[in-house]
Amino acid sequence: MANKKPYVTYGLIAIQVVLFLAMQVMGGSESALTLILFGAKFNPLIAAGEYWRLIMPIFLHIGWMHLLINTITLYYLGSMVENILGHWKYLVIYLTAGIMGNLFSYQFSDNVSAGASTALFGLFAVFLALRNLYPSNRYIQSLGSQYMTLIGINLVFGFLGSGIDIWGHIGGIVGGFLITMTLMKGEGHDDRKVQRIGSLAVYLIIAIFILLNQGTANVIMP
């Protein structure tokens, strides 16, 4: 386990704060038009080929409270994951989980949406994957159990609540789990080559299927 400053986490936080302030100046972060201008998930434009809208929503937030909650979560959770995995694996998982979350939202929700929660749920799923990869590591097993419970609670509240992009959260979990399984060697890693390739293949198949199938065009908070 590394013990370095979480520079990637600091950078991600800086990006979302700067973009939030820019949106406030340009019309307000709670304005659907401003959100779309800055790259929020908006199905008709994604269907028209603006695939960058699958990544930009990770850095956009709807209102101060949304920004505050996700920034605090990113600081603590992101710092932990970055310390365990290292800078680059952490960044790859964060971004690919967020993309998968936005793909799920694109497929199953027609709302304009934005927020880092797609990627943050991917970070939760990192511990589920690590729990599977390192069965003899008691620390990882304990963390995995805790985050499994946390994911379950959050999903229940997501289904019961309003204004929450539950599909984005589910997609983030799927993406975070699959890419962690792809990047990490795990115990007995000599036997994991096929499993790692398979995890990446499943991620790509889901992404391609959704893009070919196209999604389903209100502001919600993932």
Coordinates of N, CA and C in Angstrom, one line a residue, residues 56 61 84 122 220:
M56 N -18.1 14.3 -19.0 CA -18.2 15.6 -18.4 C -19.1 15.6 -17.2
H61 N -21.9 19.6 -11.0 CA -22.8 19.5 -9.9 C -24.0 20.4 -9.9
I84 N -4.4 3.1 -1.7 CA -4.4 1.7 -1.8 C -3.9 1.2 -3.2
G122 N -18.5 3.9 -8.1 CA -17.4 3.0 -8.7 C -16.3 2.8 -7.7
I220 N -32.0 15.9 -12.6 CA -31.9 15.0 -11.4 C -30.5 15.0 -10.9

